[in-house]
Short mmCIF file of C-alpha atoms in Angstrom, two decimals:
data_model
loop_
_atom_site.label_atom_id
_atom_site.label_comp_id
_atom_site.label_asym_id
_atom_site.label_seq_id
_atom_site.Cartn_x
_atom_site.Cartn_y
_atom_site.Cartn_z
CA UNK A 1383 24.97 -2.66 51.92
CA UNK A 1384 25.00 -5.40 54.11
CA UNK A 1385 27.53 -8.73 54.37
CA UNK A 1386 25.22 -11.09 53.01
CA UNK A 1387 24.64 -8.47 50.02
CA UNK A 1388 28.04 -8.09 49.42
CA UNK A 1389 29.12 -12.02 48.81
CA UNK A 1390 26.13 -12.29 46.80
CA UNK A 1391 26.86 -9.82 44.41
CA UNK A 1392 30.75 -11.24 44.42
CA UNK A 1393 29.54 -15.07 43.80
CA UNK A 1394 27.63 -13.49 41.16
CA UNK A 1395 30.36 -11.34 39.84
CA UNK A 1396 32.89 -14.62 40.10
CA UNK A 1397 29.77 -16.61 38.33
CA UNK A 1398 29.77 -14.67 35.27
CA UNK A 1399 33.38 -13.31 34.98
CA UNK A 1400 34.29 -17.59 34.68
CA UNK A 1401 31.43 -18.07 32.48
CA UNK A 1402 32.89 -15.20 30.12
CA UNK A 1403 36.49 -16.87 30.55
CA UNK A 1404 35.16 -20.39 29.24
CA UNK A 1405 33.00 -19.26 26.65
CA UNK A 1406 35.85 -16.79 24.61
CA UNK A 1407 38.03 -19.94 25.64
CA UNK A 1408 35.53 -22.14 23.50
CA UNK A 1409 34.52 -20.19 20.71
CA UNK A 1410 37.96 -18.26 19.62
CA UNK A 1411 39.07 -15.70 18.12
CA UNK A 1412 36.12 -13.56 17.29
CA UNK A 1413 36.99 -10.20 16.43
CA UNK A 1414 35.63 -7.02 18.90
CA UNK A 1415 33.05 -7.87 21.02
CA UNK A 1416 29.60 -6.49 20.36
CA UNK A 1417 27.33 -5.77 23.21
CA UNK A 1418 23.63 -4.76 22.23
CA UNK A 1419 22.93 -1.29 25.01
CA UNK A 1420 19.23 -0.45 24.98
CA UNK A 1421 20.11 1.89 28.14
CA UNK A 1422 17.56 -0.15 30.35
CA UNK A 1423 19.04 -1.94 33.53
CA UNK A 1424 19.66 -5.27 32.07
CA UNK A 1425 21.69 -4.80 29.36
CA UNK A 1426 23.09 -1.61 31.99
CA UNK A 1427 24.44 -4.32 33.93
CA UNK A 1428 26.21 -6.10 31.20
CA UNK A 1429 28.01 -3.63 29.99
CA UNK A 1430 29.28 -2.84 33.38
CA UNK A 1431 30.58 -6.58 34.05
CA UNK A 1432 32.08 -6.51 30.42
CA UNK A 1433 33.72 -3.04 31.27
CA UNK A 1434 35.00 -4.82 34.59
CA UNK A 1435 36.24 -7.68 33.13
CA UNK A 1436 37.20 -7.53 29.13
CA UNK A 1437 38.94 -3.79 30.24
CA UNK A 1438 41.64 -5.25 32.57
CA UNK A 1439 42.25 -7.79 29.80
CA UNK A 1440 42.73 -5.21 27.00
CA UNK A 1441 39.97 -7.05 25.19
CA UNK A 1442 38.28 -4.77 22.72
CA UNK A 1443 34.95 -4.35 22.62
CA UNK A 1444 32.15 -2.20 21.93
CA UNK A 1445 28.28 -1.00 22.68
CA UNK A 1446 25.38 -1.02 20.16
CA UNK A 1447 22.84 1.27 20.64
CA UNK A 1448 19.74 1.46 18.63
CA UNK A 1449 17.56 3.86 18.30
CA UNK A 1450 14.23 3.19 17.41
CA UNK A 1451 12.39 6.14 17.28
CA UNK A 1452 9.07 4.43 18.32
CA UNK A 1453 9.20 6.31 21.75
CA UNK A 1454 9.33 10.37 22.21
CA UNK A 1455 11.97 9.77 24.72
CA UNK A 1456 14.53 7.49 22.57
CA UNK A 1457 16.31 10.82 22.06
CA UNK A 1458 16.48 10.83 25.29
CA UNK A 1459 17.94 7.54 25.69
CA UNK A 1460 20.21 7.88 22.94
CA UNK A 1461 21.89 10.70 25.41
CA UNK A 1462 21.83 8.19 28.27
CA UNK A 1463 23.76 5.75 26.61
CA UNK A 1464 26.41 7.99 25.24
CA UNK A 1465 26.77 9.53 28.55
CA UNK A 1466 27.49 5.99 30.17
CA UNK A 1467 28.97 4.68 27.85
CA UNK A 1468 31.61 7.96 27.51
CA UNK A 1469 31.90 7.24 32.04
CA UNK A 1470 33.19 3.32 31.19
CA UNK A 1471 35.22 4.53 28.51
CA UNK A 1472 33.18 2.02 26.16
CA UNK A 1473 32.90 2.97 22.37
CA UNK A 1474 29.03 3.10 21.10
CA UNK A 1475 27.94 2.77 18.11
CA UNK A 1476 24.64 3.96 16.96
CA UNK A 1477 22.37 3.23 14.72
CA UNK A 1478 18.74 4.22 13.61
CA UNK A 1479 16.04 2.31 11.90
CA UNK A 1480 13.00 2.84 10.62
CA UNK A 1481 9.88 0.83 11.89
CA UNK A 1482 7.21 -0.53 9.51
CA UNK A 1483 5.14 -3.03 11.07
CA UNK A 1484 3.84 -4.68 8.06
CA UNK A 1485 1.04 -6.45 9.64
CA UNK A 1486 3.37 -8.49 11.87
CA UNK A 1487 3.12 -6.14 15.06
CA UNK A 1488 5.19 -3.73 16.11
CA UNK A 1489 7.13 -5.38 18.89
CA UNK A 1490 7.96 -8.31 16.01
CA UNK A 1491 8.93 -5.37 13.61
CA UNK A 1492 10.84 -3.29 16.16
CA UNK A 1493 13.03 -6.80 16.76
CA UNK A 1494 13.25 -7.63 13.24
CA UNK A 1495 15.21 -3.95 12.86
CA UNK A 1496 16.57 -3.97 15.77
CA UNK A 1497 18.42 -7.05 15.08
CA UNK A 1498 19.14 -6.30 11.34
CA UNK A 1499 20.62 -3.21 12.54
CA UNK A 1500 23.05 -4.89 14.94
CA UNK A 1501 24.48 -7.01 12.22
CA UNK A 1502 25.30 -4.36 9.83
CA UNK A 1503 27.27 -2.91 12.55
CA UNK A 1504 29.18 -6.37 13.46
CA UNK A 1505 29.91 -7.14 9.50
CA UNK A 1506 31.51 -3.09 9.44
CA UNK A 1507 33.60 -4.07 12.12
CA UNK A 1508 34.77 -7.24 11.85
CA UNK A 1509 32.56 -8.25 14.82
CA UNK A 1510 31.70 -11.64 14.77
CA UNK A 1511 30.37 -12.31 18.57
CA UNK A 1512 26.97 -10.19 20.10
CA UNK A 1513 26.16 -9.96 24.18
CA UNK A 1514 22.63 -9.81 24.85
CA UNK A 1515 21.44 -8.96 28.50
CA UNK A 1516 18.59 -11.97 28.49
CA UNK A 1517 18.29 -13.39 31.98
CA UNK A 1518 16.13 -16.15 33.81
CA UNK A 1519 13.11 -14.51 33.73
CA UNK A 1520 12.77 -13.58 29.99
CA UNK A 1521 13.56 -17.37 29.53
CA UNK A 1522 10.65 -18.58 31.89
CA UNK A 1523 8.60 -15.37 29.71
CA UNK A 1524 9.76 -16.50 26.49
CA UNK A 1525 8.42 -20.17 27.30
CA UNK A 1526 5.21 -18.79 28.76
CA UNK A 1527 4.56 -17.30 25.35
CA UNK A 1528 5.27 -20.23 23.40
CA UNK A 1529 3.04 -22.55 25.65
CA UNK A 1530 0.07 -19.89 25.01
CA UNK A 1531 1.15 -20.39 21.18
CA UNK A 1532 0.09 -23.84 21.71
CA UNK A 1533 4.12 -24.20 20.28
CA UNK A 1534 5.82 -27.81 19.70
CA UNK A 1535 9.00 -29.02 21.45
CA UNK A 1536 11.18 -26.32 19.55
CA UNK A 1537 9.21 -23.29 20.72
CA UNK A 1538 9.37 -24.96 24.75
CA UNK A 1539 12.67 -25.28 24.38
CA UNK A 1540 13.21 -21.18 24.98
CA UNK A 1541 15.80 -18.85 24.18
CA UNK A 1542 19.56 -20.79 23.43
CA UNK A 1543 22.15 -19.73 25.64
CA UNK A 1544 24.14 -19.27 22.26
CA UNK A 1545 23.23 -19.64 18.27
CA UNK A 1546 23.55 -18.27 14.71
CA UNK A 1547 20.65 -16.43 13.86
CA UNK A 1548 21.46 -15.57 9.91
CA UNK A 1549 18.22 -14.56 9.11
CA UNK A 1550 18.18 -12.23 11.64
CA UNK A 1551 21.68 -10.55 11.68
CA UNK A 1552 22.27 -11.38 7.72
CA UNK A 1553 25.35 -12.71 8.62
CA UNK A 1554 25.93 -16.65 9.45
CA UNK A 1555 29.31 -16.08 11.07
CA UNK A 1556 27.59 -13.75 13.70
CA UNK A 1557 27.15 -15.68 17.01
CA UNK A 1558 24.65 -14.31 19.57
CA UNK A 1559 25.18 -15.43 23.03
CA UNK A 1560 23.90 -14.72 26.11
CA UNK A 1561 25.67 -15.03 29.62
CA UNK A 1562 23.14 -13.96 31.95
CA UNK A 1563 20.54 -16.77 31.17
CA UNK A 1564 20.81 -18.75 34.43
CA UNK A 1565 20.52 -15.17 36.62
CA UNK A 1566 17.51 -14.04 38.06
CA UNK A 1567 16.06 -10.46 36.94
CA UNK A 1568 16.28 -9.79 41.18
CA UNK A 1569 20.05 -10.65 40.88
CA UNK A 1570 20.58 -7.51 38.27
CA UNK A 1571 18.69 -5.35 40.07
CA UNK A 1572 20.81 -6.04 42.95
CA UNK A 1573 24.14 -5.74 40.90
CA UNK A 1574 22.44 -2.04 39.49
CA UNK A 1575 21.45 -1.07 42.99
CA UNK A 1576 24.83 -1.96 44.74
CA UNK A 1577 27.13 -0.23 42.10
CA UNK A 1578 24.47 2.73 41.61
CA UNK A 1579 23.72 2.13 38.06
CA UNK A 1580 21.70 4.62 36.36
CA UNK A 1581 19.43 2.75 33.30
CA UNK A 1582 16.46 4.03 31.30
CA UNK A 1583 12.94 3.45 31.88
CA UNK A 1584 11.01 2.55 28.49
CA UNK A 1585 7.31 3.11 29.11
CA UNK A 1586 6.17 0.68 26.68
CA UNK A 1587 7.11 -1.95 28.80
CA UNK A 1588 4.48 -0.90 31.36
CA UNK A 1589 1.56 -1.66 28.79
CA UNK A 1590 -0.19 -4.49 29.01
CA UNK A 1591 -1.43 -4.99 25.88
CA UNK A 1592 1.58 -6.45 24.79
CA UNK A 1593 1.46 -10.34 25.80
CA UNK A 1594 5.32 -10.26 27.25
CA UNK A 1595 4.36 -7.39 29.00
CA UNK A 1596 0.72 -8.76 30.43
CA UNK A 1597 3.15 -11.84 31.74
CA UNK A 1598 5.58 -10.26 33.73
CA UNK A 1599 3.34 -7.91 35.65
CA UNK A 1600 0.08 -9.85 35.94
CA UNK A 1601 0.35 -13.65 35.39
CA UNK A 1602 3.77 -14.20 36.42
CA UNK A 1603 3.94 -12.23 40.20
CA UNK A 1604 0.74 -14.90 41.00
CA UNK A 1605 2.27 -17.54 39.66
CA UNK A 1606 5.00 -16.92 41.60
CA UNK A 1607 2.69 -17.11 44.16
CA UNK A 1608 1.58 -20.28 44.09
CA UNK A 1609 4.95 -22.05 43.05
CA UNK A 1610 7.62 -20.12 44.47
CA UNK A 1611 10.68 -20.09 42.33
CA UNK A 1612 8.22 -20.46 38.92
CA UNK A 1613 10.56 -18.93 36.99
CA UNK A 1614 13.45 -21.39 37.95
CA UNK A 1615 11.18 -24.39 37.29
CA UNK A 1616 9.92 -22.74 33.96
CA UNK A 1617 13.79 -22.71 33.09
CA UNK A 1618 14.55 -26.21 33.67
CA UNK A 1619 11.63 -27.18 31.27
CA UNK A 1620 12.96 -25.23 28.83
CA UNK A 1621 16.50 -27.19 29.63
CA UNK A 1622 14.72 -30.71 29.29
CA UNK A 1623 13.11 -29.41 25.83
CA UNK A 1624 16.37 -28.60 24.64
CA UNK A 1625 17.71 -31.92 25.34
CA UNK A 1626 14.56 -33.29 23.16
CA UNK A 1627 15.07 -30.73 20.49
CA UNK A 1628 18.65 -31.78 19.91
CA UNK A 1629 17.74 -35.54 19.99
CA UNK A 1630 14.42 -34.93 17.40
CA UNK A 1631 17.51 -33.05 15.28
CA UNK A 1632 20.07 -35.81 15.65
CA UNK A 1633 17.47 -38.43 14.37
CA UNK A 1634 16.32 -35.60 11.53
CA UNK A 1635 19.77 -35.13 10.04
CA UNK A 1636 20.00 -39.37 10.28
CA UNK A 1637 17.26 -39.73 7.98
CA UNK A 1638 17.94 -36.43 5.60
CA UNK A 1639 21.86 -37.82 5.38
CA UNK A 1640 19.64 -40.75 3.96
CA UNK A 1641 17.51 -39.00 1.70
CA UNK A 1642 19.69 -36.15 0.60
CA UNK A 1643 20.17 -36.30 -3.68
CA UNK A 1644 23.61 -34.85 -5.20
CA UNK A 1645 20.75 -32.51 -6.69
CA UNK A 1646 20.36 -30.87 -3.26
CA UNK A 1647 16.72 -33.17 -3.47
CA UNK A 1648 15.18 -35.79 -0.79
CA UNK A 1649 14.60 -38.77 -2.15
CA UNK A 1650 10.74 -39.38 -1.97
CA UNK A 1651 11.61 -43.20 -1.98
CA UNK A 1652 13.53 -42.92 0.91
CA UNK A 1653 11.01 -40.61 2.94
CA UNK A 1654 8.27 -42.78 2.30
CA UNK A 1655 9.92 -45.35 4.36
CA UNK A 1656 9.54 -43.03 7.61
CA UNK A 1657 6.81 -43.30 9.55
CA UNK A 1658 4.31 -39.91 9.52
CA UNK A 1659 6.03 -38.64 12.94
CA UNK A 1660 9.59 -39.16 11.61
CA UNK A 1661 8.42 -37.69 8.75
CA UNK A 1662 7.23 -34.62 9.81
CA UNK A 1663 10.64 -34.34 12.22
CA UNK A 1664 13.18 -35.02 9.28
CA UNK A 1665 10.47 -32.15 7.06
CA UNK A 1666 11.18 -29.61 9.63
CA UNK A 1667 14.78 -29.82 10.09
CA UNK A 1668 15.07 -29.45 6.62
CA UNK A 1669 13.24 -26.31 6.26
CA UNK A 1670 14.99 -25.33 9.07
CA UNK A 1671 18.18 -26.07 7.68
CA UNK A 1672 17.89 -23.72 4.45
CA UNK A 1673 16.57 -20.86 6.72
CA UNK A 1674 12.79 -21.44 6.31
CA UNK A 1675 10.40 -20.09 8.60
CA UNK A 1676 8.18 -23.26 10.22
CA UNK A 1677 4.57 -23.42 8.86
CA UNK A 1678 2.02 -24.43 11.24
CA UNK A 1679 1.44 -27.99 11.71
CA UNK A 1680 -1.91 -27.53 10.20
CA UNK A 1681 0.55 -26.14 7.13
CA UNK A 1682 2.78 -28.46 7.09
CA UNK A 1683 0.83 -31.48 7.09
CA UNK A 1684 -1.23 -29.91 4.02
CA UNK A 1685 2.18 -29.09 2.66
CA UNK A 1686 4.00 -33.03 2.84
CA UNK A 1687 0.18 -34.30 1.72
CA UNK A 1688 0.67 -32.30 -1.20
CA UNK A 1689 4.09 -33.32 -2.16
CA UNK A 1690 4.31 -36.92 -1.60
CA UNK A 1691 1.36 -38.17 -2.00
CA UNK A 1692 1.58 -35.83 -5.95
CA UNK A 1693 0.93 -37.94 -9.06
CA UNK A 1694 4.66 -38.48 -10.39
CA UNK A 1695 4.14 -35.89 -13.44
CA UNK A 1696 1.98 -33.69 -11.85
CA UNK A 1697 4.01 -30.01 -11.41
CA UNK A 1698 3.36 -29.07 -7.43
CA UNK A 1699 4.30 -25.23 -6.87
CA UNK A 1700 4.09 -24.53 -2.76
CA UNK A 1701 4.79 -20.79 -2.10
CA UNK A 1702 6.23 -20.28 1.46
CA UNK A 1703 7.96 -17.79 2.86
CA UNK A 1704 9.71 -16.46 -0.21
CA UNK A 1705 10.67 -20.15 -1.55
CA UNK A 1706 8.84 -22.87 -3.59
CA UNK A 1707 8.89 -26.73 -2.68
CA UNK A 1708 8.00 -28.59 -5.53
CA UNK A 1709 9.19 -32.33 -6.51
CA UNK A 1710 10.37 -33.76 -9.73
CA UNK A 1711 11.52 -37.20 -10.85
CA UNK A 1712 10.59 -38.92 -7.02
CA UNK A 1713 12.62 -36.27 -5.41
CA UNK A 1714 11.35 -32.89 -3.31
CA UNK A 1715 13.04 -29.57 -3.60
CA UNK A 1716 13.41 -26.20 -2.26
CA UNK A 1717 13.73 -23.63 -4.85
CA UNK A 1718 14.54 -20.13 -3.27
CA UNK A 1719 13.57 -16.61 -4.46
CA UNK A 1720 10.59 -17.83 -5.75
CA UNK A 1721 7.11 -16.23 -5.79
CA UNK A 1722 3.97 -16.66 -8.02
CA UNK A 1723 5.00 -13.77 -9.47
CA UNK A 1724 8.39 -14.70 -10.41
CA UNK A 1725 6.90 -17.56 -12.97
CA UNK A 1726 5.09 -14.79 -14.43
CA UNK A 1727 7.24 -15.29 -18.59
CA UNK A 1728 5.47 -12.70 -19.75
CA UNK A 1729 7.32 -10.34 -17.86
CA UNK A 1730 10.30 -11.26 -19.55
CA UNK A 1731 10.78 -9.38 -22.78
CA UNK A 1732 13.08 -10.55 -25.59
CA UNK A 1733 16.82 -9.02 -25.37
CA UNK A 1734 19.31 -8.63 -27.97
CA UNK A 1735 22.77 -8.33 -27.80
CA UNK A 1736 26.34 -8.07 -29.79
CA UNK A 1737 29.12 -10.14 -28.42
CA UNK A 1738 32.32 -7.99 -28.97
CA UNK A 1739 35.13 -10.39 -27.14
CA UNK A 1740 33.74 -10.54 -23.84
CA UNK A 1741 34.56 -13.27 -21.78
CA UNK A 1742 30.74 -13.91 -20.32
CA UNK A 1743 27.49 -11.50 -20.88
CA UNK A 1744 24.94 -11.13 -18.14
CA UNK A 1745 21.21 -11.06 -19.76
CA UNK A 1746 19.13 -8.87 -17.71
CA UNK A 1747 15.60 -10.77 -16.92
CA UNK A 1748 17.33 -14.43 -16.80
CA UNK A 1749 19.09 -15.70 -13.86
CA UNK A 1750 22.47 -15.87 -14.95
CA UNK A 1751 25.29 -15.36 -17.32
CA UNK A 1752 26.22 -16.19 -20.82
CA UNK A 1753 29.91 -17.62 -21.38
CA UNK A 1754 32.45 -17.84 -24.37
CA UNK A 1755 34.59 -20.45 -24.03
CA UNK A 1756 37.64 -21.10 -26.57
CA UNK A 1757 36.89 -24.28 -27.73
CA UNK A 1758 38.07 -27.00 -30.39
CA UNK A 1759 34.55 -27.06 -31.54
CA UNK A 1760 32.12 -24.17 -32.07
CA UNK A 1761 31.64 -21.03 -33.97
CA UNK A 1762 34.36 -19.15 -35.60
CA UNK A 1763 35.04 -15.88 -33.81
CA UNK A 1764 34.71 -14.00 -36.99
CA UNK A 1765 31.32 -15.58 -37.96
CA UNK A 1766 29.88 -14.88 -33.99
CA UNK A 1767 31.55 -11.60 -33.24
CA UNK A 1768 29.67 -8.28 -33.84
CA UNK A 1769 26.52 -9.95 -34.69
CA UNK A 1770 23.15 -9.05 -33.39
CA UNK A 1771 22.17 -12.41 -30.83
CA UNK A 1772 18.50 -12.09 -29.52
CA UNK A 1773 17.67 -13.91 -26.32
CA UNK A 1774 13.91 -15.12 -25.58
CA UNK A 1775 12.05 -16.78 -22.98
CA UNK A 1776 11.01 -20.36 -23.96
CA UNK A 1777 9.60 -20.39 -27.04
CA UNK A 1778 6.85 -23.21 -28.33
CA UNK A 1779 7.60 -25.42 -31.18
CA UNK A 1780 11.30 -25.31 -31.31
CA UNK A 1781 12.93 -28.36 -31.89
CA UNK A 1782 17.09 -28.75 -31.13
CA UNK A 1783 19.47 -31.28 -32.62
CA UNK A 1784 22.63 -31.04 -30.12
CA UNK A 1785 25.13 -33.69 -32.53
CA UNK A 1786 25.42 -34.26 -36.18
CA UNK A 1787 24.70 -37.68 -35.84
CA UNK A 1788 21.36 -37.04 -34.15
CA UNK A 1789 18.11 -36.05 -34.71
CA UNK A 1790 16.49 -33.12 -33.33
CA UNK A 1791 14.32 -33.65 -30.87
CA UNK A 1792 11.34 -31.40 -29.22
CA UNK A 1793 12.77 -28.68 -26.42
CA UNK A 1794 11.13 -30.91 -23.48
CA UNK A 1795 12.26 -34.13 -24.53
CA UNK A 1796 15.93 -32.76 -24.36
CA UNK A 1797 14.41 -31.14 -20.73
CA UNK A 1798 13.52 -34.60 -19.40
CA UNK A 1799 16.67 -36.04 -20.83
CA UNK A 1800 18.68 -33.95 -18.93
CA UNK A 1801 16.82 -34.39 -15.94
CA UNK A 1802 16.20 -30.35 -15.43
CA UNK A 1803 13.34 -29.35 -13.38
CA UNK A 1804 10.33 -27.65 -14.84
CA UNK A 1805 11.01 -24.60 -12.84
CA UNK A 1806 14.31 -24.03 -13.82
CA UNK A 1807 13.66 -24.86 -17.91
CA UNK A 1808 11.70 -21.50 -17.64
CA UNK A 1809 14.33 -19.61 -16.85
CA UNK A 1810 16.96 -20.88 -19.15
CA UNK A 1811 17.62 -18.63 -22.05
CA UNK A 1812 17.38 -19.37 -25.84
CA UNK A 1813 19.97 -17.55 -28.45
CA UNK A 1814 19.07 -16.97 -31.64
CA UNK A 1815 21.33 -15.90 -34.43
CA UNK A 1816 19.09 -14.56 -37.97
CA UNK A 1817 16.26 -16.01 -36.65
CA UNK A 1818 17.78 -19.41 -35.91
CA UNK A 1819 18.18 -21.17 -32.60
CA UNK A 1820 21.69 -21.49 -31.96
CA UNK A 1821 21.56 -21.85 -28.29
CA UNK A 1822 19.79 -23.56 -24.88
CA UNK A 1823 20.82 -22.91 -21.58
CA UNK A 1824 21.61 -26.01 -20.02
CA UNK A 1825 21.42 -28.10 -23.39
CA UNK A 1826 24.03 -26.76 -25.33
CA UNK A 1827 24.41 -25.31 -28.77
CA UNK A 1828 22.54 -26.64 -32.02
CA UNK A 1829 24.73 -29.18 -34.04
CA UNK A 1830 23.96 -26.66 -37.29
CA UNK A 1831 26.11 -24.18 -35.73
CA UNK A 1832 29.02 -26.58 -34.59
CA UNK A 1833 32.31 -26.33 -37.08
CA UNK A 1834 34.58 -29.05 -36.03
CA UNK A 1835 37.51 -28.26 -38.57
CA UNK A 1836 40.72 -27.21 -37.07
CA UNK A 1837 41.39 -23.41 -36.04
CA UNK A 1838 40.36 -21.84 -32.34
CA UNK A 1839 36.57 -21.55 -32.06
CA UNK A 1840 33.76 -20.18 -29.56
CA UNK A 1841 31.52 -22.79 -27.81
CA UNK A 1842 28.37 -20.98 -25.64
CA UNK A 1843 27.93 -22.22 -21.95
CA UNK A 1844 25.12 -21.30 -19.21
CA UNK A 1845 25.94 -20.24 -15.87
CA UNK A 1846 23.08 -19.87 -13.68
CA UNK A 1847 23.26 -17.39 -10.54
#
């Protein structure tokens, strides 16, 4: 190994070990470190630096190995890793998933487990920080792919040096960060050659019919070509698209601090004072912002045509990725767990119950739980407890008077009075007691039932999940 060789892989050594230094320094206490060890020579050379570094510190940390089982050799691997793993004195954990592409791909599944995986094991331990071995050259990749996408400023803006990724690890409190960005893939393999690192091989990553793959060994060795140092300049794009992504977010969360409702609604009177690019901006960061996969634009500008430009009583359902935007009384929402199967009422049977003391009842088929409160006002225990209550879906017809001194009114007028959304109405329950309504989630109980003469009494309250 010559001289030159030598300082290089020092200044690269001293790059990273005060990289490492600043970064714990910034972030804090974060439990073990987690470092994710496929066994190949990237993530090989990671773990090495860590073992150099966090060792002589007395820093704990730990590998992640994952196995796969997509490749007739990840036994093989598996064997690889605990061998180096047991030679740096480095605690693995391992875990294996099961891979179900679902018609998203395989590499898209593989990283969807992959990732779920590596979050169970950080929430077990207390782990609250993940290494990944990412480098220059998967940036430059990663923004290749995103240009071919035909992507926005968000996808050009690459892979972050350091985020939360919730969705992916099922954790929020699980950063991801990743030290080796700036380095060149040429400056690991000279770190793996010089300290004789021995790394795995995956033979997947030799096919071509994988786009990532199809980049780094065709387009990107010509590119390289004719712009020497492509994957540098590729990088600093990325940097400059970060700078506009942050910006396009600082205005977003300007105009949603604007727009935002105590109801967790935007105010459509407020949004329709944006112009159609702010718009769009302030839309995205919002989705964004309650962990909502971005439509296309194509989507998204059928989706905001469709909700503001709505008739103001007209009931606009948008199923998206497991949640439904709707709007109600000039605001939008984002209603989550929702499906068009979920609205299905017919699914929900009628349940009946005997309240025996308890505290609060959960009602299986309605999205919350019943409470007894002691009350000044109410139902005597003796006249509630031990007899049967039945609990239905919304019923038609059924009219509710809430006070003595009022009249009863029809179920939706007492709705729009209260200023509850459509979709939650159908998921409130109603309590009968001998074939009487007694009780509406949300509303409150029928005046009928109410004895206000002194002595402890029951009041029923709603609590949704």
């Amino acid at each position: 190994m010559s001289l030159n060789s030598t300082e290089m892989i020092a200044a690269f050594e001293r790059r990273f070990f005060s990289q490492l230094g600043k970064f714990l320094a910034d972030v804090g206490e974060q439990g073990p470190i987690a470092v994710a060890y496929s066994g190949g020579l990237d993530s090989s050379v990671l773990l090495h630096l860590l073992a150099k570094s966090l060792r002589s510190q007395h820093f704990p940390f730990f590998a992640i190995h994952i196995h796969h089982g997509l490749s007739p050799n990840a036994n093989a691997w598996l064997a690889h890793c605990q061998t180096q793993c047991s030679k740096l004195e480095v605690p693995l954990e391992i875990e294996r998933v099961l891979v179900e592409s679902s018609g998203q791909g395989i590499e898209a599944a593989a990283r969807r487990e992959r990732y779920n995986a590596i979050g169970k094991v950080c929430m077990r331990l207390n782990s609250r920080l993940v290494l990944t071995a990412h480098h220059l050259d998967d940036q430059a990749e990663t923004v290749m792919m995103q240009l071919m996408r035909g992507s926005g400023v968000r996808g050009l803006a690459g892979i972050d040096s350091s985020n939360h990724a919730p969705t992916l690890l099922g954790s929020a409190d699980i950063r991801i960060a990743r030290l080796l960005l700036n380095e060149a893939r040429s400056t690991l393999e000279a770190y793996a050659h010089f300290y004789e690192l021995m790394n795995i091989e995956d033979e997947s990553n030799q096919n071509t019919k994988f786009v990532r793959n199809a980049l780094r060994l065709v387009v990107m060795p010509q590119l390289e070509e004719l712009a020497p140092n492509f994957a540098e300049r590729v990088a600093r794009t990325a940097s400059h698209m970060r700078e506009s992504k942050l910006l396009l977010e600082e205005l977003a969360a300007d105009d949603l601090a604007r727009a935002e409702h105590a109801d967790d609604g935007l105010s459509l009177d407020v949004l329709n004072t944006l112009s159609q690019l702010r718009l769009k901006n302030a839309f995205r960061y919002w989705l964004s912002k309650k962990q909502v996969q971005l439509p296309s634009s194509a989507k998204l500008e059928e989706m905001l045509g469709q909700l503001m430009e709505a008739r103001e009583d007209a009931r606009i359902q948008i199923y998206h990725d497991g949640v439904m935007l709707s709007r109600y009384q000039d605001r939008l929402f984002i209603v989550k767990n929702r499906s068009p199967q979920s609205q299905r009422l017919d699914l929900v049977p009628a349940r009946t119950f005997v309240w025996l003391g308890e505290e609060s009842l959960s009602i299986p088929g309605f999205a919350g739980r019943l409470l007894f409160r002691e009350s000044d006002t109410g139902m005597t225990i003796d006249e509630l407890r031990g007899r049967p209550l039945e609990c239905k879906r919304r019923p038609h017809g059924v009219r509710l008077r809430l006070a003595a001194n009022r009249p009863s009114r029809d179920i939706k007028s007492h709705f729009q009075s209260a200023g509850i959304p459509f979709w939650r109405r159908d998921q409130l329950p109603f309590i009968y007691l001998s074939d009487r309504l007694l009780f509406v989630g949300e509303l409150g109980m029928d005046a009928a039932f109410i004895d206000v003469t002194p002595g402890p009494k029951i009041s029923l309250e709603w609590q949704a999940d």
